Every structure is written in C-alpha cells, then in structure tokens.
Amino acid sequence: MNFQLTEEHLMIQQAARDFAQNELKPGVIERDEHQKFPAEQVKKLGEWGFLGMMVDPKYGGAGLDAISYVLVMEELSKIDASVSVVVSVNNSLVCYGLELYGSEEQKQKYLVPLAKGEIIGAFCLSEPEAGSDATSQRTTAIDMGDHYLLNGTKNWITSGNSASVYLVIAQTDVAKGHKGINAFIVEKGMPGFTVGPKENKLGIRGSDTHSLMFTDVKVPKENRIGEDGFGFKFAMKTLEGGRIGIASQALGIASGAYELAVQYSKERKAFGKPICDHQAIQFKLADMATEIEAARMLCLKAAWLKDNHQPYAQASAMAKLFASEVAMKTTVEAVQVHGGYGYVKEYHVERLMRDAKITQIYEGTSEIQKIVISREVLK
Ligand code: CAA
C-alpha cells in the first residue's frame, strides 16, 4: 500500500492551493454576505481546467484522476465552499454523467463546452416533495413522438441561474416506478423553462441555489440520456461520484477551519501564554487533526477505488457521511478556539461553520448515506 502522492498530484494540489489563496480569498466574506455568485472566479477555474478535471482531453477535459479531484476540492473548500460546490457539481454530476452515458452527439454539443468551463451545468433531481425519496419524482416528461413534454418543479438546484445546461430527472411512465424515470438535457432559454428566485441560505451563500419551473417544455428526443427508463440509475451512478466531491468539500471546510484554529492558538495569549500552550486547546487540536486525517483517508480511498474501476458506492457514502460530520464538529470547535473573535466574520471560521452544515444535507443526507452503507453491508 502506497500513501505517497505523486509529483503530479503534489503539483495539482499546490496549484489549487495557490488559486484558493490568490483568487478566492479576496472577496470571500463579501460574496458570502451579499450572496454574490463567484462568476469571475468560476470563469478562471474553467480556464485552469478545474471544471472538467476528469474528462478525457478529447472532450475538452484535463484527463486527471479522482485523487487529483479530491486534492483540488479540499484546497478550494478550505477557502470558499460556495465556489467548490460549483466545481463539484460540474465535474461529478454533470460532466461525469455525460461522459459515461451521453451519446457522441451529446458529448460534442454539451460535454465539450462544459468540460472546458465555457459554460456550467446543473443537476436537477430534488423536488419540493422528492429529496431523499428520489424515486418519487413528480416532474413528468410525456413522450410526444419526436419530443418529450416536460412539466414540473425542481428545488434547491445548485447553479440554478448561472448554468446553461441542466440534467433534469423526470418520470415518463408512473406505472413503471423507478424504471419509468429518464434523464434529459435541458438548455436554458427553452420556451416554458423559468428560474425561480434565489434561496437565502444559511451557508454557501455565494452559490446560486434556485427552484426551476418547467411548463410544457419541448425537449427533443435526442436529449434523453441513455435507454428509455435509465434515468434513476443514471442519477444514482452520478451521485456515487458526486459524493466523493462533497466528502472532499467537507474535508476542505474542516481542514480550513483547523488551520485557522492552529494559527490563532499560537497568536492569542491568555493567562500569560499562547493559548496553544494550554492543554484544553491542545486536546481540541489533536482531536481535529486526527479526525480530519481519517476523513482524508476515506475520501482518497473512495477516489482510488473509482480510479481503479472498482465498486465505490459504499466507500463514497462512508467518506461523505464521516467527512461531513467531521466538518460540522471541527468548525464548531474552531469557533470555540477563537472565542469571541470566532463569532465575527473577519475571522472566517463562523462562515466555515455555516458552510459545513450543507455537506450533511445535499447529495443525500447523512441518513441516506447510512441507507446506502447498510445495504452494502447487509448484501
Ligand atoms: N447504482 C446503480 N443502480 C442503483 C444504485 C447505484 N448506486 N442505487 C440504486 N440503484 C438501482 C437499484 O438497483 C434498483 O434497481 P432494480 O430495481 O433494477 O434492482 C433501483 O435503482 C431502485 O433502487 P432502490 O430500490 O434502492 O431505491 P430506493 O427508492 O430505495 O432509494 C436511495 C435508494 C439510495 C435512498 C436513493 O433514493 C437516494 O440516493 N436518495 C438520495 C438522493 C440524493 O442524493 N439527492 C440529492 C440531490 S442532488 C444534489 O444535492 C446536488 C446538489 O445540488 C449539490
């Protein structure tokens, strides 16, 4: 077993670290406060190849492995999880699904600009009444011969307004249950497609989360992904990889808060010495460091399995479950280490604490991850 990152991995990690420090850190507090979408930063990430990281270069991607993806997601998320969620959704839920299951025409038309970062994509599964229970889709896509007629509402869609391409999951035949679900490529601007107002969120406030409404949207037949009835499996397969992205986001939020706590504990003095010389703080830092390392190992293990074409549904669910809990716990403790300063925006840890919570909710709540894990365990 080799725990050593390659020279290439280290270079990619350093590039992401530099990007986060130079491009994301300035303005991160303001973007959070004003819910400002990081359009400029996302555009640059595209130019750096971070939006189609794992896509084959013949489709405009960077052709990197999932280990590199974990490293990049951790570094970006240390500074701005509102940016890293856009990176994760575009890479894992949009590009990966299209590369694996899209037709050659779909790849040329949609995957190439998405992987190059010329446009960004959104993944539309959740509905007002179907979040965790993903088979209960109410959005319908009726087969009209040469096109499908799409009607319904999607909720909490990341990049809901900024995206140009949307992968929409919808029910085409209710009688068939999950086997009657399909996935469609929908373009912004198709008549009948409207974007609802932006959600005013607790965390990741820079990312634009919207509901989407579809009223008699005509989706061309060639925009269905895969065979008829493949949509639910398409969603499950893409989410397997997506959970590696969100697990790594949680890891980054935790390690970002931890690094700030270590630094602050060396600067702040109390009772005549730096607070890091007090055992009460040392024990907190030791717990944080241990749990973050364990989360990192789970993320890298899931990525390694994916890179080596081995089943990774359980591993990615475990990584997401554990890393998101570590993110929540670590950020709360980092605020505590900072005392009163931790509660104000200038010190960053309160934002990381707010951002951490979503990692226990999206791409399947912690309870959903436990369902996925226990089903594998009991197989
Ligand atoms: N790969 C392939 N097939 C899979 C699969 C997988 N990982 N998981 C399930 N399936 C298949 C099953 O084999 C089954 O097919 P057969 O009947 O042919 O055997 C079919 O799909 C139905 O599976 P289940 O009976 O297990 O379905 P279920 O109703 O019990 O649900 C679930 C399973 C795991 C709970 C699933 O509903 C789920 O993952 N829910 C959470 C959805 C989710 O993560 N939503 C997040 C939205 S995306 C998001 O948040 C993006 C963002 O903005 C950041």
Short mmCIF file of N, CA and C in Angstrom, two decimals, residues 14 16 20 31 62 117 193 233 270 283 325 353 373:
data_model
loop_
_atom_site.label_atom_id
_atom_site.label_comp_id
_atom_site.label_asym_id
_atom_site.label_seq_id
_atom_site.Cartn_x
_atom_site.Cartn_y
_atom_site.Cartn_z
N GLN A 14 -0.82 21.97 -5.16
CA GLN A 14 -0.22 23.30 -4.95
C GLN A 14 -0.91 24.35 -5.83
N ALA A 16 -4.00 24.33 -6.85
CA ALA A 16 -5.32 24.62 -6.27
C ALA A 16 -5.17 25.49 -5.02
N ALA A 20 -6.72 29.16 -4.61
CA ALA A 20 -7.63 29.50 -3.50
C ALA A 20 -7.13 30.74 -2.75
N ARG A 31 -18.63 38.16 -0.74
CA ARG A 31 -19.51 37.31 -1.57
C ARG A 31 -20.52 36.58 -0.70
N ALA A 62 -9.37 17.83 -18.57
CA ALA A 62 -7.97 17.82 -18.17
C ALA A 62 -7.43 16.40 -18.03
N GLY A 117 -15.19 24.53 -19.36
CA GLY A 117 -15.59 25.60 -18.44
C GLY A 117 -16.13 26.82 -19.17
N PHE A 193 -39.33 27.18 -19.76
CA PHE A 193 -38.38 26.92 -18.66
C PHE A 193 -38.10 28.24 -17.94
N LYS A 233 -31.17 5.11 -12.55
CA LYS A 233 -29.82 4.54 -12.39
C LYS A 233 -28.76 5.58 -12.77
N ALA A 270 -3.42 34.00 26.67
CA ALA A 270 -4.34 34.04 27.82
C ALA A 270 -3.63 33.43 29.02
N PHE A 283 -5.81 19.55 23.29
CA PHE A 283 -6.66 18.36 23.10
C PHE A 283 -7.65 18.59 21.95
N GLU A 325 -19.61 14.95 9.00
CA GLU A 325 -19.70 15.06 10.45
C GLU A 325 -18.45 15.71 11.03
N MET A 353 -18.28 27.32 9.56
CA MET A 353 -19.25 26.56 10.37
C MET A 353 -20.61 26.54 9.68
N ILE A 373 -24.86 2.62 2.88
CA ILE A 373 -23.81 1.79 3.51
C ILE A 373 -24.41 0.50 4.07
#
